[in-house]
Amino acid sequence: MFTSLKSCQICPRRCKVNRLENKIGFCKTAQLPKIYSFMPHYGEEPPVSGTKGSGTIFFSHCNLACLYCQNYEFSQLGAGKEYTFEQLAQIMLELQGLGCHNINLVTPTHVLPQILKSLELAIPQGLKIPLVYNTSGYELAEIIKLLEGIVDIYLADSRYGDNLIAKELSQADDYVEFNQAALKEMYRQVEPAGFSEDGLIRKGLIIRHLVLPNRICATEKVMEFIAEELSENVYISLMSQYLPYHKASGNPKVNRRLKAGEYAEARRILEKYHLLNGWIQESYGQERFAGVNIKPI
């Protein structure tokens, strides 16, 4: 897959630039992966973070351009530094050595070939904990298909049910179609979800949905798709933590924080479509999660 960077078409942008010669496209990433930080992370959903943390690697840059991104310093402004494949492999092994429950690859889409190259080095050296593919959901299903048997857990956004809003807020006027096709492929690979007796997820799909102000993300369309075209048993993480970061203050649709009533409405939509597995943020606006209906499988 690494040679695909010669004419890069690994995401829906299909920029066709030669990243092997350090040309850059939409994601502004050349041949080597750029990383902002890595650490045991305790702020993910409980089955991902567990008690020892999720071994999280935050990659710089992104194939979206969300004007409200809370990680804009590295996702859009490019903070971070380049690492070789050998160094990335050692980071994974270091996080495993710290006792992390999994390796959590945050915003991996645009550096997937580099990640796979590093896994080829890390696995023979003993990397064995589950891999989490933590994605914005703007993916090509045919690329996701190549990850079967490699990725254990998909932690995927489904941000929008409306392409006009996806275009306005994330510069992705085809987000819905690509997101839904990718989610179907992820679901095919790893469902039903599997949890250990101590509550850690070992395989499966968790779909995240960040509720935005003014109902503009079309939450009902998102949940209708999940319930009717995937399954009512899919695990959903309904997030209330929206704040107007980055350029959001300049857009009247998203220039304020979420209201409690808007989040309550999103919760009612979950119930309407019988999506009762997963997590809600128990304190509105806080990064703490409460399980709705979680049982070991």
Coordinates of C-alpha atoms in Angstrom, one line a residue, residues 53-255:
G53 CA -5.4 4.4 29.5
S54 CA -5.6 4.1 25.7
G55 CA -2.2 4.3 24.0
T56 CA -3.1 7.3 21.9
I57 CA -1.0 8.7 19.0
F58 CA -2.3 12.1 17.7
F59 CA -1.3 12.5 14.1
S60 CA -0.9 16.0 12.7
H61 CA -3.0 17.2 9.8
C62 CA -6.3 15.8 8.6
N63 CA -8.3 15.2 5.4
L64 CA -11.1 17.4 6.7
A65 CA -11.0 21.1 7.5
C66 CA -13.6 21.5 10.3
L67 CA -13.9 25.2 11.2
Y68 CA -14.8 24.2 14.8
C69 CA -12.0 21.7 15.3
Q70 CA -10.8 21.6 18.9
N71 CA -7.5 20.1 17.8
Y72 CA -6.9 22.8 15.1
E73 CA -3.4 23.6 16.3
F74 CA -2.1 20.3 15.0
S75 CA -5.0 19.1 12.7
Q76 CA -5.0 22.2 10.6
L77 CA -2.0 24.4 11.6
G78 CA 0.3 21.4 11.5
A79 CA 2.0 21.5 14.9
G80 CA 4.1 18.4 15.6
K81 CA 7.1 16.8 14.0
E82 CA 7.9 14.1 11.5
Y83 CA 8.8 10.6 12.7
T84 CA 10.4 7.7 10.8
F85 CA 8.6 4.4 10.5
E86 CA 11.0 2.9 12.9
Q87 CA 10.3 5.6 15.4
L88 CA 6.6 5.2 15.1
A89 CA 7.0 1.5 15.7
Q90 CA 8.9 2.2 18.8
I91 CA 6.2 4.6 20.0
M92 CA 3.6 1.8 19.7
L93 CA 5.8 -0.6 21.6
E94 CA 6.5 2.0 24.3
L95 CA 2.8 2.6 24.9
Q96 CA 2.3 -1.1 25.1
G97 CA 5.1 -1.3 27.6
L98 CA 3.4 1.4 29.8
G99 CA 0.4 -1.0 30.2
C100 CA -2.0 0.7 27.8
H101 CA -5.0 -1.4 26.7
N102 CA -4.7 -0.6 23.0
I103 CA -3.0 1.5 20.4
N104 CA -5.3 4.4 19.5
L105 CA -4.5 5.9 16.1
V106 CA -6.1 9.4 16.1
T107 CA -6.8 10.9 12.6
P108 CA -5.0 8.1 10.8
T109 CA -6.7 8.3 7.4
H110 CA -4.0 10.3 5.6
V111 CA -1.1 8.4 7.1
L112 CA -2.5 4.9 6.8
P113 CA 0.3 3.6 4.5
Q114 CA 2.9 4.9 6.9
I115 CA 1.1 3.3 9.9
L116 CA 1.0 -0.1 8.1
K117 CA 4.7 0.2 7.3
S118 CA 5.4 0.9 11.0
L119 CA 3.2 -2.1 12.1
E120 CA 5.3 -4.3 9.9
L121 CA 8.2 -3.4 12.2
A122 CA 6.4 -3.3 15.5
I123 CA 4.5 -6.6 15.3
P124 CA 7.6 -8.8 15.0
Q125 CA 9.0 -7.0 18.0
G126 CA 6.0 -8.0 20.1
L127 CA 3.2 -5.5 19.5
K128 CA 0.0 -7.4 20.3
I129 CA -2.5 -5.2 22.0
P130 CA -5.7 -4.2 20.0
L131 CA -5.5 -1.4 17.3
V132 CA -8.1 1.4 17.5
Y133 CA -8.7 3.3 14.2
N134 CA -10.0 6.6 15.5
T135 CA -11.3 8.4 12.4
S136 CA -13.4 11.4 11.3
G137 CA -15.3 8.9 9.1
Y138 CA -14.3 10.6 5.8
E139 CA -13.0 7.4 4.3
L140 CA -13.0 5.3 1.2
A141 CA -14.7 1.9 1.9
E142 CA -12.2 0.2 -0.4
I143 CA -9.3 1.3 1.7
I144 CA -11.1 0.4 4.9
K145 CA -11.6 -3.1 3.4
L146 CA -7.8 -3.5 3.3
L147 CA -7.7 -3.2 7.1
E148 CA -9.7 -6.4 7.8
G149 CA -7.8 -8.5 10.2
I150 CA -5.5 -5.6 11.1
V151 CA -7.8 -3.1 12.9
D152 CA -9.6 -4.5 16.0
I153 CA -11.7 -1.5 17.0
Y154 CA -13.2 1.2 14.8
L155 CA -13.9 4.5 16.7
A156 CA -15.5 6.4 13.9
D157 CA -17.3 9.7 13.6
S158 CA -20.6 10.1 11.8
R159 CA -20.6 13.9 11.9
Y160 CA -23.3 14.9 9.4
G161 CA -26.5 13.7 7.8
D162 CA -26.5 16.6 5.4
N163 CA -23.8 17.3 2.7
L164 CA -24.5 21.0 2.5
I165 CA -23.5 21.4 6.1
A166 CA -20.6 19.1 5.7
K167 CA -19.4 21.3 2.9
E168 CA -19.9 24.5 4.9
L169 CA -18.3 23.3 8.1
S170 CA -15.7 20.7 6.9
Q171 CA -15.1 21.3 3.2
A172 CA -16.5 17.9 2.3
D173 CA -19.6 18.1 0.1
D174 CA -19.7 14.3 -0.3
Y175 CA -19.2 13.4 3.4
V176 CA -22.5 11.5 3.9
E177 CA -22.1 9.0 1.1
F178 CA -18.4 8.2 1.9
N179 CA -19.1 8.1 5.6
Q180 CA -22.0 5.7 5.3
A181 CA -20.2 3.4 2.9
A182 CA -17.2 3.2 5.2
L183 CA -19.3 2.6 8.3
K184 CA -21.0 -0.3 6.5
E185 CA -17.6 -1.9 5.8
M186 CA -16.4 -1.3 9.3
Y187 CA -19.5 -3.0 10.7
R188 CA -19.1 -5.9 8.4
Q189 CA -15.6 -6.5 9.6
V190 CA -15.8 -6.2 13.4
E191 CA -19.4 -6.7 14.5
P192 CA -20.8 -7.9 16.8
A193 CA -18.7 -6.0 19.4
G194 CA -16.8 -8.0 21.9
F195 CA -16.0 -6.9 25.5
S196 CA -13.9 -8.6 28.1
E197 CA -15.3 -9.4 31.6
D198 CA -13.6 -6.3 32.9
G199 CA -15.4 -4.1 30.4
L200 CA -12.7 -3.5 27.9
I201 CA -13.6 -3.5 24.2
R202 CA -11.6 -6.1 22.3
K203 CA -13.2 -5.7 18.9
G204 CA -16.1 -3.8 17.4
L205 CA -17.4 -0.5 16.0
I206 CA -18.2 2.6 18.1
I207 CA -19.8 5.4 16.2
R208 CA -19.3 8.9 17.6
H209 CA -21.7 11.7 17.0
L210 CA -20.9 15.2 18.2
V211 CA -24.1 17.2 18.6
L212 CA -23.8 20.7 17.1
P213 CA -25.9 23.8 17.8
N214 CA -29.1 24.6 15.9
R215 CA -29.7 21.0 14.9
I216 CA -27.4 21.5 11.9
C217 CA -25.7 18.2 11.9
A218 CA -28.9 16.4 11.1
T219 CA -28.7 14.0 14.0
E220 CA -32.0 12.3 13.1
K221 CA -30.7 11.3 9.6
V222 CA -27.5 10.0 11.1
M223 CA -29.3 7.8 13.6
E224 CA -31.9 6.6 11.1
F225 CA -29.1 5.4 8.9
I226 CA -27.4 3.5 11.7
A227 CA -30.6 1.9 12.9
E228 CA -31.9 0.9 9.5
E229 CA -28.8 0.1 7.5
L230 CA -26.4 -1.1 10.2
S231 CA -28.1 -2.3 13.4
E232 CA -29.9 -1.1 16.5
N233 CA -27.2 -2.9 18.4
V234 CA -24.4 -0.7 17.3
Y235 CA -22.6 1.2 20.1
I236 CA -23.1 5.0 19.9
S237 CA -21.2 7.7 21.7
L238 CA -23.4 10.8 21.8
M239 CA -21.2 13.7 22.6
S240 CA -22.2 17.1 24.1
Q241 CA -18.8 18.7 24.5
Y242 CA -19.1 21.1 21.5
L243 CA -17.4 24.4 22.0
P244 CA -16.8 27.0 19.2
Y245 CA -13.1 26.5 18.6
H246 CA -10.9 27.7 15.8
K247 CA -13.0 29.6 13.2
A248 CA -16.4 28.7 14.6
S249 CA -16.9 32.1 16.2
G250 CA -17.3 33.6 12.7
N251 CA -20.2 31.4 11.7
P252 CA -23.5 32.2 13.4
K253 CA -24.7 28.6 13.0
V254 CA -22.0 27.3 15.3
N255 CA -20.7 30.3 17.2

